[in-house]
Amino acid sequence: MIPVSLDPRALNLGLAGHGPAALRRWQLIAEGGAMQAQCFADAPDAALQASAGEACRLGLPDEETLSRLDVLWIVGMPDDEAAALAQRARRHKILVNVEDRREHCTFHNAAEVRRGALLLTVSTDGRSPGLAQRIRGFLAQTFGPEWGERLEMIGNQRDEWRRGGDDLPVLAAKTETFLQQNGWLAELTPHRK
């Protein structure tokens, strides 16, 4: 696997499906900043419709709609329908994820912890989602909500250093000093047994 972070402002994102798993995935997509994403549901439930709002489209994406998408998540659909939609999407060169069906995916979702703009992820290449979720829980406990504010502080400080003309090695050194002065990572020690 090649880890990447997608900028939802630069891509056309879609979700097709229904049910609780589709709702969870839609919420994660929205939390990632995908304000223009579209939600396609042939049998939408009230919770998914409420969460997606005006982005909810009745029915699955047709060929014209697929031709405009860059990334598509398929969630909560019967296997045969999901496989057929994934195949159609791949013909349009769309990155596709069919939840819990590795054979139909061109990418996998990482387990994630969000703290403001800080995104921590865990991936097992789809081999053990349970392990990924367990590690995600550990990260969530280790990096609490305060890390969103911490990132903003250090990000603002870095912007100031850059305006002053500091190059990357100097920025890295100043970042390390800033972290040490604030004691932010001092409480973390390697986990070994």
PDB file of N, CA and C in Angstrom, residues 128-136:
ATOM      1  N   SER A 128      -6.431  -6.908   8.608  1.00  0.00           N
ATOM      2  CA  SER A 128      -7.029  -7.049   9.934  1.00  0.00           C
ATOM      3  C   SER A 128      -7.595  -5.716  10.399  1.00  0.00           C
ATOM      4  N   PRO A 129      -8.812  -5.390   9.945  1.00  0.00           N
ATOM      5  CA  PRO A 129      -9.440  -4.147  10.407  1.00  0.00           C
ATOM      6  C   PRO A 129      -9.554  -4.077  11.930  1.00  0.00           C
ATOM      7  N   GLY A 130      -9.736  -5.232  12.582  1.00  0.00           N
ATOM      8  CA  GLY A 130      -9.828  -5.243  14.041  1.00  0.00           C
ATOM      9  C   GLY A 130      -8.545  -4.767  14.701  1.00  0.00           C
ATOM     10  N   LEU A 131      -7.402  -5.204  14.182  1.00  0.00           N
ATOM     11  CA  LEU A 131      -6.117  -4.743  14.710  1.00  0.00           C
ATOM     12  C   LEU A 131      -5.959  -3.247  14.468  1.00  0.00           C
ATOM     13  N   ALA A 132      -6.315  -2.797  13.281  1.00  0.00           N
ATOM     14  CA  ALA A 132      -6.218  -1.363  12.976  1.00  0.00           C
ATOM     15  C   ALA A 132      -7.076  -0.551  13.943  1.00  0.00           C
ATOM     16  N   GLN A 133      -8.283  -1.035  14.242  1.00  0.00           N
ATOM     17  CA  GLN A 133      -9.160  -0.319  15.167  1.00  0.00           C
ATOM     18  C   GLN A 133      -8.585  -0.310  16.579  1.00  0.00           C
ATOM     19  N   ARG A 134      -7.956  -1.405  16.979  1.00  0.00           N
ATOM     20  CA  ARG A 134      -7.354  -1.458  18.317  1.00  0.00           C
ATOM     21  C   ARG A 134      -6.215  -0.447  18.438  1.00  0.00           C
ATOM     22  N   ILE A 135      -5.367  -0.377  17.415  1.00  0.00           N
ATOM     23  CA  ILE A 135      -4.269   0.596  17.426  1.00  0.00           C
ATOM     24  C   ILE A 135      -4.823   2.010  17.350  1.00  0.00           C
ATOM     25  N   ARG A 136      -5.891   2.207  16.567  1.00  0.00           N
ATOM     26  CA  ARG A 136      -6.545   3.514  16.490  1.00  0.00           C
ATOM     27  C   ARG A 136      -7.004   3.953  17.880  1.00  0.00           C
TER      28      ARG A 136
END
